[in-house]
Coordinates of C-alpha atoms and ligand atoms in Angstrom, one line a residue:
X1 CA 135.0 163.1 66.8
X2 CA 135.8 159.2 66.5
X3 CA 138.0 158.2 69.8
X4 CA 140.5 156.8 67.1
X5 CA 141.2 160.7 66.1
X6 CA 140.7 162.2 69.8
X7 CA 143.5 160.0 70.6
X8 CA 145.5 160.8 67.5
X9 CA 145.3 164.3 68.7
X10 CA 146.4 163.7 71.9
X11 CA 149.3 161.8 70.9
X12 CA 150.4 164.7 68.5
X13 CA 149.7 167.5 71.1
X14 CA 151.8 165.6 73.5
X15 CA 154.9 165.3 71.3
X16 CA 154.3 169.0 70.7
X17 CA 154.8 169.7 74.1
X18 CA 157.7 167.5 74.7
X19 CA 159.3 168.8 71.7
X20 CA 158.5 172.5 73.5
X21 CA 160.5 171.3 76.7
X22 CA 160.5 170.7 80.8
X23 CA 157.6 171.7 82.8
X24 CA 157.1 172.9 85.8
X25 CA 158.3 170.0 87.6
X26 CA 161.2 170.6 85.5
X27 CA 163.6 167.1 85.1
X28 CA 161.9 164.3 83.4
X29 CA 158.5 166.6 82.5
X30 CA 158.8 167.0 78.9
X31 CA 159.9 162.7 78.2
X32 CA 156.9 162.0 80.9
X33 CA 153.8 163.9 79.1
X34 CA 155.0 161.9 75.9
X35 CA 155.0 158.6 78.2
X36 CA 151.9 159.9 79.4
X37 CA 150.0 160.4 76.3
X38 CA 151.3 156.6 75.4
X39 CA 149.9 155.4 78.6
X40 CA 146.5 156.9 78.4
X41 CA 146.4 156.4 74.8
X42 CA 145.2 152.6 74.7
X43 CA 141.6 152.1 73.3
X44 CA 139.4 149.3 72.8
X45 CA 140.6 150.2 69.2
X46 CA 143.7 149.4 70.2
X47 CA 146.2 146.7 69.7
X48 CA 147.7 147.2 73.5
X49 CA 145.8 145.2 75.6
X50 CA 144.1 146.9 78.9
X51 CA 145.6 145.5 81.2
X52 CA 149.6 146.7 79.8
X53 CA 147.7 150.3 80.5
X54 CA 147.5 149.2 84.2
X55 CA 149.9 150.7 86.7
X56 CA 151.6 147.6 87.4
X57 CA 155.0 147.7 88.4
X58 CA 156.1 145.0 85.9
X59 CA 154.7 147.4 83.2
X60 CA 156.1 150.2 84.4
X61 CA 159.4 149.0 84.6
X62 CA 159.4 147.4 81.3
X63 CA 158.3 150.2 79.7
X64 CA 160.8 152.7 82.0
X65 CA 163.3 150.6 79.5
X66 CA 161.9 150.6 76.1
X67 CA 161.6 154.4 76.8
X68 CA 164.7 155.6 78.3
X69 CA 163.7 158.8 78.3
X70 CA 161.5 159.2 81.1
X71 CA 159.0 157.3 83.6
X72 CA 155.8 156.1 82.1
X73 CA 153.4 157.4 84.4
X74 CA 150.4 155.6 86.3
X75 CA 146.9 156.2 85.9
X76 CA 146.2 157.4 89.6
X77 CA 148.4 158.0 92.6
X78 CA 147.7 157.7 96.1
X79 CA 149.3 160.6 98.7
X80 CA 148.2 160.2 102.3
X81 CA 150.0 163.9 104.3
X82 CA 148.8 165.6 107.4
X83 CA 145.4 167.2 107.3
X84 CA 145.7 170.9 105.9
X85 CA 149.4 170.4 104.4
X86 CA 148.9 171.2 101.0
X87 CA 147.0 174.2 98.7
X88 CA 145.4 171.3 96.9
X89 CA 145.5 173.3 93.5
X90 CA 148.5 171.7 93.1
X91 CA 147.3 168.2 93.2
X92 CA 144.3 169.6 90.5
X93 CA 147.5 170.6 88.1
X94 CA 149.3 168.0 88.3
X95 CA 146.3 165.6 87.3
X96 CA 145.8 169.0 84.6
X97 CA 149.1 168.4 83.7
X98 CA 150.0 164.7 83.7
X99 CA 146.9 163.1 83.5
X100 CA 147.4 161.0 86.5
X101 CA 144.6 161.5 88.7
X102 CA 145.4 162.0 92.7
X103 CA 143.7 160.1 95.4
X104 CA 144.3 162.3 98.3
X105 CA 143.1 161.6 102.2
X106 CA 144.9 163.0 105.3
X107 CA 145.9 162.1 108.8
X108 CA 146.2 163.7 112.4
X109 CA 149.1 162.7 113.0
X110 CA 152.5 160.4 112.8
X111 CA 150.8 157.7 115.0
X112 CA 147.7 157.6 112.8
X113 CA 149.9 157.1 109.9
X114 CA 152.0 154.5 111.4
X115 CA 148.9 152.7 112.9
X116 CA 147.3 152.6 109.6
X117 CA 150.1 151.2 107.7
X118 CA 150.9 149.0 110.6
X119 CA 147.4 147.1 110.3
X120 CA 148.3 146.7 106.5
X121 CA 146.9 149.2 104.4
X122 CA 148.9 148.8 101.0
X123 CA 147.3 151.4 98.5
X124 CA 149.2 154.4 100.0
X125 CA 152.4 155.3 97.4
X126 CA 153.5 158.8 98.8
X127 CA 153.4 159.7 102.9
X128 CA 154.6 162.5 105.2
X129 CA 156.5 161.3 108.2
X130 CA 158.5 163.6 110.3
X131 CA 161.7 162.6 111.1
X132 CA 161.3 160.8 114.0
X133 CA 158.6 158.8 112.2
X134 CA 161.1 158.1 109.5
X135 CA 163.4 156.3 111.5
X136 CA 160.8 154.2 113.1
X137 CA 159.4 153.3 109.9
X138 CA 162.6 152.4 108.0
X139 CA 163.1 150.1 111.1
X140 CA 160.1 148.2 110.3
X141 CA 160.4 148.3 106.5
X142 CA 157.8 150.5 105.6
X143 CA 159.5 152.9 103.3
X144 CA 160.9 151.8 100.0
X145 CA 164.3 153.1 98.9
X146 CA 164.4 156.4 96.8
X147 CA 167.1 157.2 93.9
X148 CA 167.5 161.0 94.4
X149 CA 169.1 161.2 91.2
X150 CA 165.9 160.6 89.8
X151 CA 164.6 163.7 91.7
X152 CA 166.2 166.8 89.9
X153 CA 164.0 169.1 92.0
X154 CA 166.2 167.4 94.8
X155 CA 168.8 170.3 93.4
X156 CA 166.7 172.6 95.1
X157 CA 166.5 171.8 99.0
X158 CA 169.0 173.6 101.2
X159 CA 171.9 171.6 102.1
X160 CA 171.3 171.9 105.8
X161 CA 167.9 169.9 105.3
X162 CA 169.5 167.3 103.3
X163 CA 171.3 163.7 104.8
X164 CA 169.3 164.3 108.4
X165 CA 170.3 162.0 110.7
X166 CA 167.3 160.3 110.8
X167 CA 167.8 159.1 107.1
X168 CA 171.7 159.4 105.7
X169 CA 172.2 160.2 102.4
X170 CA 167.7 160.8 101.7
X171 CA 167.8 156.8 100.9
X172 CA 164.3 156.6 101.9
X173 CA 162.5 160.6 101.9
X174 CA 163.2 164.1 101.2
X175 CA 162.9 167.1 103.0
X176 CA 159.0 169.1 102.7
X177 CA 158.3 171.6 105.3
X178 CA 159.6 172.5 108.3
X179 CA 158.3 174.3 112.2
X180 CA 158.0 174.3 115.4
X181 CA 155.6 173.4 118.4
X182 CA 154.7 176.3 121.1
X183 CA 152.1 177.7 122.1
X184 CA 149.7 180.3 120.2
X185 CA 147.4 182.9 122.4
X186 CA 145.0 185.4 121.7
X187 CA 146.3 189.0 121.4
X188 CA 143.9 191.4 123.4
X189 CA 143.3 188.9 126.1
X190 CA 143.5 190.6 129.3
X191 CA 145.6 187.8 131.3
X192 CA 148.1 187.3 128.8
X193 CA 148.4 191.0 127.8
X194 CA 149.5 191.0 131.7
X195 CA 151.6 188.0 131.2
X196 CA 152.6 186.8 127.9
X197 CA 152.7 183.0 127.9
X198 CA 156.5 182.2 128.1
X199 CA 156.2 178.8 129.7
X200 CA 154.6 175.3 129.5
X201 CA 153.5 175.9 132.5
X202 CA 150.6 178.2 130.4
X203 CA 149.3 174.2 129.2
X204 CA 149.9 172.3 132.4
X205 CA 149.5 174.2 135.7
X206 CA 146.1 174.4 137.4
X207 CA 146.6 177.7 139.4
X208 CA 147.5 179.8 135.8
X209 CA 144.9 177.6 133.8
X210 CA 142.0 178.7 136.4
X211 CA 142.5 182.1 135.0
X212 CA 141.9 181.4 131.6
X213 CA 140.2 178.2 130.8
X214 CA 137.0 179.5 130.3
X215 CA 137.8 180.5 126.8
X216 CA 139.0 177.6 126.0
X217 CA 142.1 176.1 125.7
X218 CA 143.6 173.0 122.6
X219 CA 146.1 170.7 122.7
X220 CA 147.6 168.9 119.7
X221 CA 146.4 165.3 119.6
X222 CA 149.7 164.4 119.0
X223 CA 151.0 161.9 121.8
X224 CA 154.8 162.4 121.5
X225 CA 154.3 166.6 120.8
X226 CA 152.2 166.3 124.2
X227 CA 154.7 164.0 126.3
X228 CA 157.8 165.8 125.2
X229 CA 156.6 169.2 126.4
X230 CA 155.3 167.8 129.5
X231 CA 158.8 166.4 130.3
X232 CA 160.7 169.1 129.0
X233 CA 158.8 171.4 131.5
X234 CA 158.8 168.6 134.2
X235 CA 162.9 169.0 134.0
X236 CA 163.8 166.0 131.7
X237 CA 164.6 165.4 127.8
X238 CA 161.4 165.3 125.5
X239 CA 163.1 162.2 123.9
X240 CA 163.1 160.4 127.8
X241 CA 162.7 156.9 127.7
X242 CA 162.8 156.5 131.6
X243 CA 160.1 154.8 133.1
X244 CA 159.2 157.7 136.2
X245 CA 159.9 160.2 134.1
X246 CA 157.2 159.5 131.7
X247 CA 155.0 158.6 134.2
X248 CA 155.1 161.9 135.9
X249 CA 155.0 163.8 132.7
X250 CA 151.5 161.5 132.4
X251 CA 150.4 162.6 135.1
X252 CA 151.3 166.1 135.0
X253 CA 148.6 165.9 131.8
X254 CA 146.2 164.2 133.5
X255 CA 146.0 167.0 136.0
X256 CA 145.5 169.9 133.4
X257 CA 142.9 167.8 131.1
X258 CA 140.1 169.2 133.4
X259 CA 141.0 172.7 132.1
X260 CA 141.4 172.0 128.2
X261 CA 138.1 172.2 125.8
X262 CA 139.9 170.5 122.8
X263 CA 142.1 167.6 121.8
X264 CA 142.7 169.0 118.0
X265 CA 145.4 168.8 115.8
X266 CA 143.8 168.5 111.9
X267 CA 141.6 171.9 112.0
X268 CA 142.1 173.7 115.2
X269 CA 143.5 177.0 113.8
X270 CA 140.4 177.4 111.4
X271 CA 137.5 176.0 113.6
X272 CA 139.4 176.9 117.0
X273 CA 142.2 180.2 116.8
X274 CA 140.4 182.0 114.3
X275 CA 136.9 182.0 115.1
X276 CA 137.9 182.5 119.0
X277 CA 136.7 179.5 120.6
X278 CA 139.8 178.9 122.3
X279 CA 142.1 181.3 124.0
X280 CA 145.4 179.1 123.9
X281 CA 146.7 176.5 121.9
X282 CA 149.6 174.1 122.2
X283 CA 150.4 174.6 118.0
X284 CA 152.3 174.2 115.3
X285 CA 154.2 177.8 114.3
X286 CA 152.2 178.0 110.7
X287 CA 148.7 177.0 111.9
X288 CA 149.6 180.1 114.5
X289 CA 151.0 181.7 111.8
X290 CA 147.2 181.0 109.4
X291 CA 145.7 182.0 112.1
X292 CA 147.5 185.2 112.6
X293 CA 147.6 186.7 108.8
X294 CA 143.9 185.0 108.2
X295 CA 143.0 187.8 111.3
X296 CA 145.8 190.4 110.1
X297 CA 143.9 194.0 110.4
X298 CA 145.8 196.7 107.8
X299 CA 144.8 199.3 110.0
X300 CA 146.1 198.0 113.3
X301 CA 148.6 196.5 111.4
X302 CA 148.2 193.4 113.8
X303 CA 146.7 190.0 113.7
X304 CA 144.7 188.5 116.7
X305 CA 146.9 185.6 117.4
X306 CA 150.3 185.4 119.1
X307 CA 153.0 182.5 119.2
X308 CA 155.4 182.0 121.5
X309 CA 158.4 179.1 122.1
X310 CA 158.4 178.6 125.7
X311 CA 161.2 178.9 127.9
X312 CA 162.1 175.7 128.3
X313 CA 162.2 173.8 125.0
X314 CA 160.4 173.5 122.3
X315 CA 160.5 170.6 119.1
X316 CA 161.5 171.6 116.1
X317 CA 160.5 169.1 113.0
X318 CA 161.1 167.8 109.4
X319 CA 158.4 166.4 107.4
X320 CA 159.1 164.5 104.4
X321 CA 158.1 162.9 101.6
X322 CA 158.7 159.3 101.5
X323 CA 157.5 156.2 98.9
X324 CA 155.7 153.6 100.5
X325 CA 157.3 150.1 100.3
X326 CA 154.5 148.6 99.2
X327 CA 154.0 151.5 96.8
X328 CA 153.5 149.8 93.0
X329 CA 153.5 153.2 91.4
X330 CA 157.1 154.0 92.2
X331 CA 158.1 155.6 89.2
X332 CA 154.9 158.2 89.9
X333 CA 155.8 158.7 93.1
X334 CA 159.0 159.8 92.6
X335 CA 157.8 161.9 89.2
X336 CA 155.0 163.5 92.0
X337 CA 157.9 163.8 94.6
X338 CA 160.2 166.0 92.1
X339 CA 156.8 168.2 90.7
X340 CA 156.3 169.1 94.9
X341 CA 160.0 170.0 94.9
X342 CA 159.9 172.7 92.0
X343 CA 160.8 176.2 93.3
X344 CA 157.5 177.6 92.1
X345 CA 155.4 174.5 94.0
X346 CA 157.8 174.3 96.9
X347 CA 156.5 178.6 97.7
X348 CA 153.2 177.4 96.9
X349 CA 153.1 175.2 99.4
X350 CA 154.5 177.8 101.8
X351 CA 152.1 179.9 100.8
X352 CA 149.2 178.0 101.4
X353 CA 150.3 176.2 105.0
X354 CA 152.6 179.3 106.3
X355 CA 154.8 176.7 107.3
X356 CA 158.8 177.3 106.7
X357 CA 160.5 175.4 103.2
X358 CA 163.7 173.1 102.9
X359 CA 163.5 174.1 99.7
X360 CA 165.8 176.9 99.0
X361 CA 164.6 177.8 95.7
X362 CA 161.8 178.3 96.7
X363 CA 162.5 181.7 98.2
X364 CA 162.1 183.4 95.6
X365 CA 158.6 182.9 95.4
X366 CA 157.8 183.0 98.9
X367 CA 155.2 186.2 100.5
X368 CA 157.8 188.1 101.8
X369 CA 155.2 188.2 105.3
X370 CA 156.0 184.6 105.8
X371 CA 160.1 185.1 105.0
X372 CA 160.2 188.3 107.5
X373 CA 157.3 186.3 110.2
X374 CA 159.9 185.0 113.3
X375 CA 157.1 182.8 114.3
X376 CA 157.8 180.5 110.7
X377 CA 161.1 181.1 110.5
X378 CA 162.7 181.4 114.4
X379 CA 165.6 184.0 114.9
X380 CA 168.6 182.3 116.2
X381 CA 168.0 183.2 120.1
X382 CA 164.4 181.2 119.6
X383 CA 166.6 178.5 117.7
X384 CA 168.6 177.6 120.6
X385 CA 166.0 176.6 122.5
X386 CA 164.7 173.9 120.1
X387 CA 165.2 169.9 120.2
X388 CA 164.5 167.3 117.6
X389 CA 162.0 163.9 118.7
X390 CA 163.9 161.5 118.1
X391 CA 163.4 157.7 117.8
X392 CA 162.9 156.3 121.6
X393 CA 163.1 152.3 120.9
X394 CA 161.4 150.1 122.6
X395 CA 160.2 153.1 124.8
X396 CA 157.5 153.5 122.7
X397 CA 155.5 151.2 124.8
X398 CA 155.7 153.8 127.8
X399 CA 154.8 156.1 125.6
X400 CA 151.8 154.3 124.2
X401 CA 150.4 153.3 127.4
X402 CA 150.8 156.9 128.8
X403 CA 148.6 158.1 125.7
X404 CA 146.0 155.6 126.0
X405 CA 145.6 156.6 130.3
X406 CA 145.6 160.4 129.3
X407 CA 143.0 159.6 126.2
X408 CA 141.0 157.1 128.5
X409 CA 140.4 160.1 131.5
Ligands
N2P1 C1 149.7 170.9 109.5 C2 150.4 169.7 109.9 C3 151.7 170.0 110.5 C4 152.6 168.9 110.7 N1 148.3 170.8 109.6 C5 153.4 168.9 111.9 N2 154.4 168.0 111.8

């Protein structure tokens, strides 16, 4: 078949299907896949030069006005989340459906993000900050400003998610999943069968670590998730910005390093929890939750690993989905942004990362494991006993320099 008629084709099939309706992504779906089919149409047979087939920003926006009807879409989109965040099917059907393909690469944590958008990297269009991260980044100009209205999926994320104080009004991101940091054990371990780990004092004193350490223990290489339970079990705020009090919780660390095997945050629960080379984890509730249902016995009706919010505090987080400022394929972004926030995807993504949705309809489609597991989504008596991070300023330094001693032991 020529490439004249292949495109012909395409171009008819396309109008079919925006004739037929929205998509999954619901919103702008049906006017995109005809945009679509315009922007990949271009040949060298054709009378559109290349180069208006780019993703340009100038071309998309000229183009967003000749066609009122919905975005034209890029030819490839960059998305930069946490590692293990997403059931990467989806990023195979929206390329499937939308031709735009996805160049996907992960990070460990908010600090890895910011460090690598700090030292200038420009070809990231969507990210994952939690909300702390937001604020520091909208600070330092970093996240271009979103139009929710041109989100319809926005519709569906529970109003309690929505205009966090870390962005009024979702000017910058919207909401994507949502958990907690505890700690994660293994069922059927003597010691803890004895005493269940209630306390930080599981991660950070000597005498109990003695008992266990030998099966290993992980912490998240996460530097604020690491500071702020240290403080908050040293007495103090996990958002402290005083001088001593960061230096003890440093120190406090520094102490119980000796006893931990890991510093792990990207894989731990699949190359840590679940194939027992650790006996405690400082986690995030749905690795411990993976790791749990990925060990979950239907005759025992049990899995092999426990979570637990300690006593004294525990973080509770946001991530969301944010547009880079220096993001030239805003249109796509945003077009990506609404297909993640479909009901259908939104469970999808649940599904995959056990991790709790903003996105309230979403629950409709969510295993009703993950909607009944208290460990994803905390019961109010576990609730009171969690604390945003929050932005600490100029603190950041103590914070910094803290990390680099404990890192540097
Ligand atoms: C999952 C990443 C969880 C993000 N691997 C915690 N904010």
């Amino acid at each position: 078949m020529s490439k004249k008629l292949l495109w012909s084709l395409l171009i008819v099939v396309a109008l079919l299907l925006a004739a037929c309706g929205g998509g999954p992504a619901g919103g702008p779906a049906s006017s995109s896949e005809e945009t679509k089919a315009e922007a990949a149409a271009p040949t060298e047979e054709s009378n559109t030069a290349a180069e208006d087939t780019s993703s340009s920003e100038e071309m998309a926006t000229e183009e967003t006005q000749a066609e009122p009807t919905g975005p034209q879409l890029a030819e490839e989109l960059s998305v930069y989340n946490w590692a293990d965040y997403i059931d990467e099917d989806l990023l195979t059907k929206y390329e499937d459906e939308y031709g735009v393909k996805i160049l996907y690469d992960t990070y460990a944590s908010n600090e890895d993000l910011l460090a690598k958008l700090q030292a200038g990297a420009t070809g990231y269009d969507v990210i994952f900050p939690s909300d702390y991260m937001v604020s520091q980044m909208i600070e330092l100009g970093l996240l271009a400003e979103i139009d929710t209205n041109a989100i319809p999926n926005f519709a569906n994320i529970a109003d309690e998610f929505k205009s966090a104080p870390f962005d009024p009004g979702n000017k910058h991101c919207v909401p994507y999943q949502w958990g907690t940091t505890g700690l994660a054990y293994r069922a059927g371990n003597a010691f803890f069968d004895e005493n269940p780990p209630d306390s930080w004092s599981y991660l950070f004193e000597p005498d109990l670590l003695k008992q266990y350490s030998d099966g290993g223990i992980n912490v998240l290489n996460d530097q604020r998730e690491l500071l702020a339970a240290a403080l908050v079990y040293s007495g103090y705020e996990g958002n402290s910005t005083n001088e001593d009090e960061i230096a003890q919780a440093r120190d406090l660390i520094v102490k119980a390093k000796p006893y931990w095997k890991t510093f792990n945050s990207e894989d731990y629960d699949d190359t840590l929890l679940i194939p027992d080379e650790v006996v405690l984890s400082h986690a995030w509730s749905g690795d411990a939750a993976n790791a749990y249902w990925s060990t979950y016995d239907d005759t025992t009706e049990d899995g092999n690993w426990y979570y637990s919010i300690p006593k004294e505090g525990a973080v509770k987080w946001l991530d969301n989905i944010c547009v880079t400022a220096s993001s030239e394929r805003y249109d796509t972004a945003l077009h990506f942004i609404n297909y993640l926030l479909d009901a259908e995807n939104g469970a999808a993504i649940t599904n995959f990362t056990y991790y709790a949705s903003p996105n309230e309809a979403a629950k409709e489609y969510i295993a009703e494991e993950i909607l009944n597991d208290q460990s994803i989504y905390p019961p109010p008596e576990v609730e009171a006993k969690l604390y945003w991070l929050t932005e600490v300023g100029d603190a950041i330094f103590r914070y910094d320099e803290a990390w680099t001693v404990i890192k540097g032991q």
